[in-house]
CSV table of C-alpha atoms in Angstrom, one decimal:
chain,number,residue,atom,x,y,z
A,57,MET,CA,162.4,8.4,-62.3
A,58,THR,CA,165.7,7.6,-64.0
A,59,ILE,CA,168.1,10.3,-62.8
A,60,HIS,CA,171.8,9.6,-62.5
A,61,PHE,CA,172.9,11.5,-59.4
A,62,ASP,CA,175.9,10.0,-57.5
A,63,ARG,CA,175.5,11.3,-53.9
A,64,ARG,CA,178.9,9.9,-52.8
A,65,GLN,CA,180.7,11.4,-55.8
A,66,VAL,CA,179.1,14.8,-55.2
A,67,HIS,CA,180.2,14.7,-51.6
A,68,ASP,CA,183.8,13.9,-52.6
A,69,ASP,CA,183.9,16.5,-55.3
A,70,LEU,CA,182.6,19.3,-53.0
A,71,HIS,CA,185.1,18.4,-50.3
A,72,SER,CA,188.0,18.2,-52.7
A,73,PRO,CA,187.7,21.2,-55.1
A,74,SER,CA,189.4,20.6,-58.4
A,75,ALA,CA,188.1,23.3,-60.8
A,76,PRO,CA,190.4,24.1,-63.7
A,77,PRO,CA,192.6,27.2,-63.1
A,78,ILE,CA,190.9,28.9,-66.1
A,79,LEU,CA,187.5,28.9,-64.5
A,80,ASP,CA,188.1,31.7,-61.9
A,81,SER,CA,189.6,34.1,-64.4
A,82,SER,CA,186.8,33.4,-66.9
A,83,MET,CA,184.2,34.0,-64.3
A,84,ARG,CA,185.8,37.3,-63.2
A,85,ARG,CA,185.8,38.5,-66.8
A,86,ALA,CA,182.1,37.6,-67.2
A,87,VAL,CA,181.2,39.6,-64.1
A,88,GLU,CA,183.2,42.6,-65.4
A,89,HIS,CA,181.4,42.5,-68.7
A,90,LYS,CA,178.0,42.2,-67.0
A,91,HIS,CA,178.7,45.2,-64.8
A,92,ALA,CA,179.9,47.3,-67.8
A,93,ALA,CA,176.7,46.4,-69.8
A,94,GLN,CA,174.3,47.0,-67.0
A,95,THR,CA,175.4,50.6,-66.5
A,96,LEU,CA,173.9,51.5,-69.8
A,97,ILE,CA,170.3,50.9,-68.7
A,98,ALA,CA,168.1,51.5,-65.7
A,99,TRP,CA,169.3,48.3,-64.1
A,100,ASP,CA,167.7,48.4,-60.7
A,101,GLU,CA,164.3,49.5,-62.1
A,102,LEU,CA,164.4,46.7,-64.6
A,103,ARG,CA,165.3,44.1,-62.0
A,104,GLU,CA,162.4,45.2,-59.8
A,105,ARG,CA,160.0,45.0,-62.8
A,106,ALA,CA,161.3,41.6,-63.8
A,107,HIS,CA,160.8,40.3,-60.2
A,108,GLU,CA,157.2,41.7,-60.3
A,109,ILE,CA,156.4,40.0,-63.6
A,110,LYS,CA,157.8,36.7,-62.5
A,111,ALA,CA,156.0,36.8,-59.2
A,112,TYR,CA,152.7,37.5,-61.0
A,113,SER,CA,153.5,34.7,-63.6
A,114,ILE,CA,154.2,32.1,-61.0
A,115,GLU,CA,151.2,33.1,-58.9
A,116,HIS,CA,148.9,32.8,-62.0
A,117,LEU,CA,150.8,30.0,-63.6
A,118,ASP,CA,147.7,27.8,-64.1
A,119,GLU,CA,145.9,30.5,-66.0
A,120,LEU,CA,148.9,31.5,-68.1
A,121,LEU,CA,149.7,27.9,-69.1
A,122,VAL,CA,146.1,27.3,-70.3
A,123,ARG,CA,146.1,30.5,-72.3
A,124,PHE,CA,149.5,29.7,-73.9
A,125,GLU,CA,148.2,26.3,-74.9
A,126,ARG,CA,145.0,27.7,-76.4
A,127,GLU,CA,147.0,30.2,-78.5
A,128,PHE,CA,149.7,27.8,-79.5
A,129,ILE,CA,147.1,25.2,-80.7
A,130,ALA,CA,145.2,28.0,-82.6
A,131,ARG,CA,148.5,28.6,-84.5
A,132,GLY,CA,148.6,24.9,-85.6
A,133,GLY,CA,150.9,23.5,-82.9
A,134,ARG,CA,150.3,20.6,-80.5
A,135,VAL,CA,150.9,20.7,-76.7
A,136,LEU,CA,151.8,17.8,-74.5
A,137,TRP,CA,151.8,17.9,-70.7
A,138,THR,CA,154.3,15.7,-68.8
A,139,GLN,CA,154.8,15.3,-65.1
A,140,THR,CA,158.2,13.6,-65.1
A,141,ALA,CA,161.4,13.6,-67.1
A,142,ASP,CA,160.7,10.0,-68.0
A,143,GLU,CA,157.3,10.9,-69.4
A,144,ALA,CA,158.7,13.9,-71.3
A,145,ALA,CA,161.4,11.8,-72.9
A,146,SER,CA,158.8,9.1,-73.8
A,147,ARG,CA,156.6,11.7,-75.5
A,148,PHE,CA,159.6,13.0,-77.4
A,149,LEU,CA,160.4,9.5,-78.7
A,150,ASP,CA,156.8,8.9,-79.6
A,151,ILE,CA,156.9,12.0,-81.9
A,152,CYS,CA,160.2,11.0,-83.5
A,153,ARG,CA,158.8,7.5,-84.2
A,154,ALA,CA,155.5,8.9,-85.5
A,155,HIS,CA,157.4,11.0,-88.1
A,156,GLY,CA,160.0,8.3,-88.9
A,157,ALA,CA,162.9,10.4,-87.6
A,158,ARG,CA,166.3,8.7,-87.5
A,159,SER,CA,168.2,11.7,-86.3
A,160,VAL,CA,167.6,14.9,-84.2
A,161,VAL,CA,169.4,18.2,-84.2
A,162,LYS,CA,169.3,19.9,-80.9
A,163,GLY,CA,169.4,23.6,-80.0
A,164,LYS,CA,170.7,24.5,-76.5
A,165,SER,CA,168.3,23.3,-73.8
A,166,MET,CA,169.0,22.7,-70.1
A,167,VAL,CA,165.6,21.0,-69.8
A,168,SER,CA,166.7,18.4,-72.3
A,169,GLU,CA,169.6,17.7,-70.0
A,170,GLU,CA,167.1,17.0,-67.3
A,171,LEU,CA,165.5,14.4,-69.6
A,172,GLU,CA,168.9,12.9,-70.4
A,173,LEU,CA,167.6,13.0,-73.9
A,174,ASN,CA,170.7,12.2,-75.8
A,175,ALA,CA,171.2,8.9,-74.0
A,176,ARG,CA,167.5,8.0,-74.4
A,177,LEU,CA,167.5,8.9,-78.1
A,178,THR,CA,170.6,6.9,-78.7
A,179,ALA,CA,169.2,3.9,-76.9
A,180,ALA,CA,166.2,4.1,-79.1
A,181,GLY,CA,168.3,4.0,-82.3
A,182,ILE,CA,167.9,7.7,-83.0
A,183,ASP,CA,171.0,9.8,-83.6
A,184,PRO,CA,171.1,13.1,-81.6
A,185,VAL,CA,173.6,15.9,-82.2
A,186,GLU,CA,174.0,19.0,-80.2
A,187,THR,CA,174.4,22.1,-82.4
A,188,ASP,CA,175.4,24.7,-79.9
A,189,LEU,CA,179.2,24.7,-80.0
A,190,GLY,CA,179.7,24.3,-76.3
A,191,GLU,CA,177.1,21.6,-76.1
A,192,TYR,CA,178.7,19.9,-79.1
A,193,ILE,CA,182.1,19.9,-77.4
A,194,VAL,CA,180.8,18.3,-74.2
A,195,GLN,CA,178.7,15.8,-76.1
A,196,LEU,CA,181.9,14.7,-78.0
A,197,ALA,CA,183.7,14.5,-74.6
A,198,GLY,CA,180.9,12.5,-73.0
A,199,GLU,CA,180.4,15.0,-70.3
A,200,ARG,CA,177.7,17.2,-68.9
A,201,PRO,CA,177.6,21.0,-69.3
A,202,SER,CA,179.5,22.6,-66.5
A,203,HIS,CA,177.8,26.0,-66.8
A,204,ILE,CA,174.3,27.0,-67.7
A,205,ILE,CA,175.2,29.2,-70.7
A,206,ALA,CA,178.9,28.2,-71.3
A,207,PRO,CA,178.8,24.4,-71.2
A,208,ALA,CA,182.5,23.8,-72.0
A,209,ILE,CA,183.9,26.7,-69.9
A,210,HIS,CA,186.0,24.1,-68.0
A,211,MET,CA,187.9,23.2,-71.1
A,212,SER,CA,190.8,25.1,-72.7
A,213,ARG,CA,191.2,25.6,-76.4
A,214,GLN,CA,194.0,23.1,-76.3
A,215,ASP,CA,191.6,20.6,-74.7
A,216,VAL,CA,189.1,21.2,-77.5
A,217,GLY,CA,191.8,20.8,-80.1
A,218,SER,CA,192.9,17.5,-78.7
A,219,LEU,CA,189.2,16.4,-78.5
A,220,PHE,CA,188.5,17.2,-82.1
A,221,GLU,CA,191.7,15.5,-83.2
A,222,ARG,CA,190.7,12.3,-81.3
A,223,LYS,CA,187.0,12.2,-82.0
A,224,LEU,CA,186.7,13.9,-85.5
A,225,LYS,CA,190.0,12.6,-86.9
A,226,VAL,CA,191.2,16.1,-88.0
A,227,ASP,CA,194.6,17.7,-87.7
A,228,TYR,CA,195.2,19.2,-84.3
A,229,THR,CA,194.7,23.0,-83.9
A,230,ASP,CA,193.9,25.2,-81.0
A,231,ASP,CA,192.9,28.2,-83.1
A,232,PRO,CA,189.3,29.1,-81.9
A,233,GLU,CA,188.3,30.2,-85.4
A,234,ALA,CA,189.5,27.0,-87.0
A,235,LEU,CA,187.8,24.9,-84.3
A,236,SER,CA,184.5,26.7,-84.9
A,237,GLU,CA,184.8,26.1,-88.6
A,238,ILE,CA,185.5,22.4,-88.1
A,239,ALA,CA,182.3,22.1,-86.0
A,240,ARG,CA,180.3,24.2,-88.5
A,241,LEU,CA,181.2,22.0,-91.4
A,242,ARG,CA,180.4,18.8,-89.5
A,243,LEU,CA,177.0,20.1,-88.4
A,244,ARG,CA,175.8,21.7,-91.6
A,245,GLN,CA,174.6,18.5,-93.3
A,246,ARG,CA,173.1,17.3,-90.1
A,247,TYR,CA,170.5,20.0,-90.2
A,248,LEU,CA,169.4,18.9,-93.7
A,249,ASP,CA,169.4,15.2,-92.8
A,250,ALA,CA,167.5,15.4,-89.5
A,251,GLY,CA,163.9,14.3,-89.2
A,252,VAL,CA,163.3,16.4,-86.0
A,253,GLY,CA,164.7,19.6,-84.7
A,254,MET,CA,164.6,20.4,-81.0
A,255,THR,CA,164.8,23.7,-79.2
A,256,GLY,CA,164.4,24.8,-75.6
A,257,ALA,CA,162.5,28.0,-74.8
A,258,ASN,CA,163.7,31.0,-72.9
A,259,PHE,CA,160.1,32.3,-72.7
A,260,GLY,CA,156.6,31.3,-73.6
A,261,ILE,CA,154.2,34.3,-74.3
A,262,ALA,CA,150.7,33.4,-73.0
A,263,GLU,CA,148.8,36.1,-74.9
A,264,THR,CA,150.1,34.9,-78.3
A,265,GLY,CA,151.3,31.4,-77.8
A,266,THR,CA,154.8,32.5,-78.9
A,267,VAL,CA,157.9,30.5,-78.2
A,268,VAL,CA,160.9,32.8,-77.7
A,269,VAL,CA,164.4,31.4,-78.1
A,270,VAL,CA,167.5,33.6,-77.5
A,271,GLU,CA,170.9,32.5,-78.8
A,272,ASN,CA,174.1,33.8,-80.4
A,273,GLU,CA,175.2,31.2,-82.9
A,274,GLY,CA,172.2,30.8,-85.2
A,275,ASN,CA,172.0,27.1,-84.5
A,276,GLY,CA,168.7,27.4,-82.6
A,277,GLY,CA,167.0,28.9,-85.6
A,278,LEU,CA,168.4,26.2,-87.9
A,279,SER,CA,167.4,23.4,-85.5
A,280,ALA,CA,163.9,24.8,-85.5
A,281,GLN,CA,163.4,25.5,-89.1
A,282,ALA,CA,165.5,23.1,-91.2
A,283,PRO,CA,163.9,19.8,-90.2
A,284,PRO,CA,160.3,19.1,-91.0
A,285,VAL,CA,159.3,18.7,-87.3
A,286,GLN,CA,160.1,21.1,-84.5
A,287,ILE,CA,159.8,20.0,-80.8
A,288,VAL,CA,160.0,22.6,-78.1
A,289,VAL,CA,160.9,21.3,-74.7
A,290,MET,CA,159.9,23.8,-72.1
A,291,GLY,CA,159.7,24.0,-68.3
A,292,ILE,CA,156.3,25.1,-67.1
A,293,GLU,CA,157.8,28.1,-65.3
A,294,LYS,CA,158.9,29.8,-68.6
A,295,VAL,CA,155.5,31.3,-69.4
A,296,ILE,CA,155.0,35.1,-68.9
A,297,PRO,CA,151.9,37.0,-69.7
A,298,THR,CA,152.6,39.4,-72.6
A,299,LEU,CA,155.1,40.5,-75.3
A,300,ASP,CA,155.5,43.8,-73.4
A,301,ASP,CA,156.8,41.8,-70.5
A,302,LEU,CA,159.3,40.1,-72.7
A,303,ILE,CA,161.0,43.5,-73.4
A,304,VAL,CA,162.0,43.7,-69.8
A,305,PHE,CA,163.7,40.3,-69.8
A,306,LEU,CA,165.5,40.7,-73.1
A,307,GLN,CA,167.3,43.7,-71.7
A,308,LEU,CA,168.4,41.7,-68.6
A,309,LEU,CA,169.1,38.3,-70.0
A,310,ALA,CA,172.0,38.9,-72.4
A,311,ARG,CA,173.6,41.5,-70.1
A,312,SER,CA,173.5,39.0,-67.2
A,313,GLY,CA,174.7,36.0,-69.2
A,314,THR,CA,177.3,37.3,-71.6
A,315,GLY,CA,177.6,41.0,-71.0
A,316,GLN,CA,176.0,41.7,-74.4
A,317,LYS,CA,173.4,44.5,-74.9
A,318,MET,CA,171.3,42.0,-76.8
A,319,SER,CA,171.7,38.5,-77.9
A,320,THR,CA,172.5,38.0,-81.6
A,321,TYR,CA,169.3,36.2,-82.4
A,322,VAL,CA,165.9,36.5,-80.7
A,323,HIS,CA,163.5,34.0,-82.4
A,324,HIS,CA,159.8,34.3,-82.1
A,325,PHE,CA,158.2,30.9,-83.2
A,326,LEU,CA,154.6,31.4,-84.0
A,327,GLY,CA,153.5,27.8,-84.9
A,328,PRO,CA,154.5,25.6,-87.8
A,329,VAL,CA,154.7,26.9,-91.4
A,330,ASP,CA,152.7,25.0,-94.1
A,331,GLY,CA,153.8,21.4,-94.5
A,332,ARG,CA,155.6,21.2,-91.2
A,333,ALA,CA,154.7,20.2,-87.6
A,334,MET,CA,155.4,21.9,-84.3
A,335,TYR,CA,155.0,20.4,-80.8
A,336,CYS,CA,155.5,21.9,-77.4
A,337,ILE,CA,156.2,19.5,-74.5
A,338,PHE,CA,155.6,21.1,-71.1
A,339,VAL,CA,157.8,19.6,-68.4
A,340,ASP,CA,157.0,19.6,-64.7
A,341,ALA,CA,159.7,17.3,-63.3
A,342,GLY,CA,159.7,18.7,-59.7
A,343,ARG,CA,158.6,22.2,-60.6
A,344,THR,CA,155.2,21.9,-58.9
A,345,ASP,CA,156.9,20.7,-55.8
A,346,LEU,CA,158.8,24.0,-55.8
A,347,LEU,CA,155.6,25.9,-56.6
A,348,ALA,CA,153.8,24.3,-53.6
A,349,ASP,CA,156.5,25.6,-51.3
A,350,PRO,CA,155.7,29.2,-50.5
A,351,VAL,CA,159.4,30.0,-49.9
A,352,ALA,CA,161.1,27.8,-52.6
A,353,ARG,CA,158.7,28.9,-55.4
A,354,GLU,CA,160.8,32.0,-55.8
A,355,SER,CA,163.4,29.8,-57.5
A,356,LEU,CA,161.0,29.4,-60.4
A,357,TYR,CA,161.7,33.1,-61.2
A,358,CYS,CA,165.1,32.0,-62.6
A,359,ILE,CA,165.7,32.9,-66.3
A,360,ARG,CA,168.9,30.7,-66.5
A,361,CYS,CA,171.4,33.5,-67.2
A,362,GLY,CA,174.1,31.9,-65.1
A,363,ALA,CA,175.0,35.2,-63.3
A,364,CYS,CA,174.8,33.6,-59.9
A,365,LEU,CA,177.3,30.9,-61.0
A,366,ASN,CA,179.8,33.5,-62.3
A,367,VAL,CA,180.1,35.3,-59.0
A,368,CYS,CA,179.9,32.3,-56.6
A,369,PRO,CA,183.2,31.6,-54.8
A,370,ILE,CA,182.2,28.0,-54.3
A,371,TYR,CA,181.4,27.4,-58.0
A,372,ARG,CA,184.7,29.0,-59.0
A,373,ARG,CA,186.6,26.5,-56.8
A,374,VAL,CA,184.7,23.3,-57.4
A,375,GLY,CA,183.5,23.7,-61.0
A,376,GLY,CA,180.1,22.7,-62.5
A,377,GLY,CA,180.7,19.0,-62.5
A,378,ALA,CA,180.9,18.9,-58.7
A,379,TYR,CA,177.2,19.6,-58.4
A,380,GLY,CA,176.4,16.2,-59.9
A,381,TRP,CA,173.5,17.1,-62.1
A,382,VAL,CA,172.2,19.6,-64.6
A,383,TYR,CA,172.2,22.9,-62.7
A,384,PRO,CA,175.3,24.0,-60.8
A,385,GLY,CA,176.0,27.0,-58.6
A,386,PRO,CA,173.6,28.7,-56.2
A,387,ILE,CA,170.4,28.2,-58.2
A,388,GLY,CA,171.3,24.5,-58.8
A,389,SER,CA,171.8,24.0,-55.0
A,390,VAL,CA,168.3,25.3,-54.5
A,391,ILE,CA,166.3,23.5,-57.1
A,392,THR,CA,168.2,20.2,-57.5
A,393,PRO,CA,167.0,18.7,-54.2
A,394,SER,CA,163.4,19.1,-55.3
A,395,MET,CA,164.1,17.7,-58.8
A,396,VAL,CA,166.4,14.9,-57.8
A,397,GLY,CA,165.2,14.2,-54.3
A,398,VAL,CA,166.4,15.6,-51.0
A,399,GLU,CA,167.7,12.2,-49.8
A,400,ASP,CA,170.3,12.3,-52.6
A,401,ALA,CA,171.0,16.0,-53.2
A,402,GLY,CA,170.4,17.3,-49.7
A,403,GLU,CA,174.0,18.3,-49.2
A,404,LEU,CA,174.0,20.8,-52.1
A,405,PRO,CA,172.4,23.7,-50.2
A,406,PHE,CA,175.4,23.6,-47.9
A,407,ALA,CA,177.8,24.3,-50.8
A,408,SER,CA,177.6,28.0,-50.2
A,409,THR,CA,179.3,30.7,-48.1
A,410,LEU,CA,176.0,32.6,-47.9
A,411,CYS,CA,178.0,35.7,-48.9
A,412,GLY,CA,175.0,37.1,-50.8
A,413,ALA,CA,176.9,37.9,-54.0
A,414,CYS,CA,174.5,35.7,-56.0
A,415,ALA,CA,171.5,37.7,-54.8
A,416,ALA,CA,173.2,41.0,-55.7
A,417,GLU,CA,173.9,39.8,-59.2
A,418,CYS,CA,170.6,38.1,-60.0
A,419,PRO,CA,168.7,40.0,-62.6
A,420,VAL,CA,165.3,38.9,-61.2
A,421,LYS,CA,166.3,39.6,-57.6
A,422,ILE,CA,165.9,36.1,-56.3
A,423,ASP,CA,166.8,35.9,-52.7
A,424,LEU,CA,169.1,33.0,-53.2
A,425,PRO,CA,170.8,33.0,-49.7
A,426,HIS,CA,167.4,32.9,-48.1
A,427,LEU,CA,166.4,30.0,-50.3
A,428,LEU,CA,169.6,28.1,-49.6
A,429,VAL,CA,169.0,28.4,-45.8
A,430,HIS,CA,165.5,27.2,-46.4
A,431,GLU,CA,166.7,24.2,-48.3
A,432,ARG,CA,169.3,23.5,-45.6
A,433,SER,CA,166.6,23.4,-43.0
A,434,ARG,CA,164.6,21.0,-45.2
A,435,SER,CA,167.6,18.7,-45.7
A,436,VAL,CA,168.2,18.6,-41.9
A,437,ASP,CA,164.5,18.0,-41.1
A,438,GLU,CA,164.4,15.1,-43.6
A,439,GLY,CA,167.6,13.6,-42.3
A,440,ALA,CA,169.5,14.1,-45.5
A,441,ALA,CA,172.3,16.4,-44.2
A,442,SER,CA,173.0,15.9,-40.5
A,443,SER,CA,175.2,13.9,-38.3
A,444,PRO,CA,174.7,12.5,-34.7
A,445,LEU,CA,177.7,14.5,-33.6
A,446,GLU,CA,176.4,17.8,-35.1
A,447,ASN,CA,173.0,17.2,-33.7
A,448,ALA,CA,174.4,16.6,-30.2
A,449,ALA,CA,176.5,19.7,-30.5
A,450,VAL,CA,173.6,21.9,-31.6
A,451,SER,CA,171.3,20.5,-28.9
A,452,SER,CA,173.9,21.1,-26.2
A,453,TRP,CA,174.4,24.7,-27.5
A,454,ALA,CA,170.7,25.3,-27.4
A,455,ARG,CA,170.4,24.1,-23.9
A,456,ALA,CA,173.4,26.1,-22.7
A,457,MET,CA,171.9,29.3,-24.3
A,458,SER,CA,168.4,28.8,-22.8
A,459,SER,CA,169.3,29.8,-19.2
A,460,SER,CA,171.9,31.9,-17.4
A,461,ARG,CA,172.9,28.9,-15.4
A,462,GLY,CA,173.4,26.8,-18.5
A,463,TYR,CA,175.4,29.6,-20.1
A,464,SER,CA,177.7,30.0,-17.1
A,465,PHE,CA,178.3,26.2,-17.0
A,466,ALA,CA,179.1,26.3,-20.8
A,467,VAL,CA,181.6,29.1,-20.4
A,468,LEU,CA,183.3,27.3,-17.5
A,469,ALA,CA,183.4,24.0,-19.5
A,470,ALA,CA,184.9,25.8,-22.6
A,471,ARG,CA,187.5,27.5,-20.4
A,472,VAL,CA,188.6,24.2,-18.8
A,473,GLY,CA,188.2,22.3,-22.0
A,474,GLY,CA,190.4,24.7,-24.0
A,475,ALA,CA,193.1,24.6,-21.4
A,476,VAL,CA,193.1,20.8,-21.3
A,477,SER,CA,192.8,20.1,-25.0
A,478,SER,CA,196.1,21.8,-25.8
A,479,MET,CA,197.8,19.3,-23.6
A,480,LEU,CA,196.2,16.2,-25.2
A,481,PRO,CA,198.4,14.0,-27.4
A,482,TRP,CA,195.3,13.0,-29.5
A,483,ILE,CA,192.6,14.9,-31.3
A,484,SER,CA,189.5,13.4,-32.8
A,485,PRO,CA,189.1,13.2,-36.6
A,486,ALA,CA,186.0,15.5,-36.5
A,487,ALA,CA,187.9,18.1,-34.5
A,488,ARG,CA,190.9,17.8,-36.7
A,489,ALA,CA,188.8,18.5,-39.8
A,490,TRP,CA,187.3,21.5,-38.2
A,491,SER,CA,190.6,22.9,-37.0
A,492,LYS,CA,192.4,22.3,-40.4
A,493,GLU,CA,191.5,25.7,-41.7
A,494,ARG,CA,190.6,27.5,-38.4
A,495,SER,CA,191.9,28.2,-34.9
A,496,MET,CA,189.8,28.1,-31.8
A,497,PRO,CA,189.5,31.5,-30.2
A,498,LYS,CA,190.7,31.6,-26.6
A,499,VAL,CA,188.0,31.9,-23.9
A,500,ALA,CA,188.5,35.0,-21.8
A,501,SER,CA,189.8,34.4,-18.3
A,502,MET,CA,186.7,36.0,-16.8
A,503,THR,CA,183.2,37.0,-18.0
A,504,PHE,CA,182.1,40.6,-18.5
A,505,LYS,CA,179.9,40.3,-15.4
A,506,ASP,CA,182.8,39.1,-13.3
A,507,TRP,CA,185.0,41.9,-14.6
A,508,TRP,CA,182.2,44.5,-13.9
A,509,ARG,CA,181.8,43.3,-10.3
A,510,GLU,CA,185.5,43.7,-9.6
A,511,ARG,CA,185.7,47.3,-10.9
């Protein structure tokens, strides 16, 4: 699998937080808007219902995927099944070549980021262009999205103005409306010239074979309908049983992502219109590994709203780029090890305070802290996130706590060690790193039992 994940860079970025100052205030506003929007509906009841629907969908995923395929084909579409990101990208390129496409317009899709589709299309001589404004900006900048729904959240309007001036050869402006108009004018003709339009999918409806795409800019609809060929790239976990179930998620998704009551556009794609072609590429790419894990499978309930990122204190400090791959924040720390490999991404589950804020904000009630601890355990078991010093310390602690004699000896050693260490002229690098932000509590001069005996 060709996945670019720099383990060393991720380690350095997580240990040296460098998120732009604008990120924290932006995330705080996003959370405030979400809280205001969710007071207008029966929030807790909807969350519970969404959790139930997703639990059923993942439990019956094999049946629902087959039903979706049958209905989608009946409406004139074609379905392709792919196990890896490489295979999915290859099938995408095959379709482009079969239809003679020289350019592709892309609606927003995090799954296409997993495929590194832009780089693969460019290498094949096919010109891709992102049409979501945030994605367009990070494509011009040569970066990855730093947030699931706000790809360029790490950039100021001044940054974007300078980027447009440099890349698009336009006069500098930092006026958001003017910047949007510049992008709109650049992209308009691309829709008409493209041989293929790509979209992601927020939901696939099994009972009707419907592809549902939620967006605010209208670019998703244009990417799907302007070119003669539409390709939907969809993770296998996006299928839900019925249109009635969709109503629950539409009330939760926009409120959790942007604080809106409803997204501006909710597209229901029901197969190709006459003279056009429509494909759906189902992507596994590590999802069946999550499905096979009875604990980690809950991560497949995610609807990619970004709410867990917005409230995460670690994400706010390190920024999205520090996570090294497509999905940042708590949900990214859970699913990335399965998608990239624990040996590379095993450190990510430790990028959390386990404060529980992500679970409290998740619209599908995913128990993210529990999943993070589960992934930490897996990383340690597979030797991806442990050190000899830490292992020795934990083993010693376990032995000390397993008997009263061991505990007494540990207390005595801590008391003597604490007194002696303050007089030492040298401190080990490991201890220095630990004590940089903390102070060791003093050990009491006597135990509770000793004190009780002397009363």
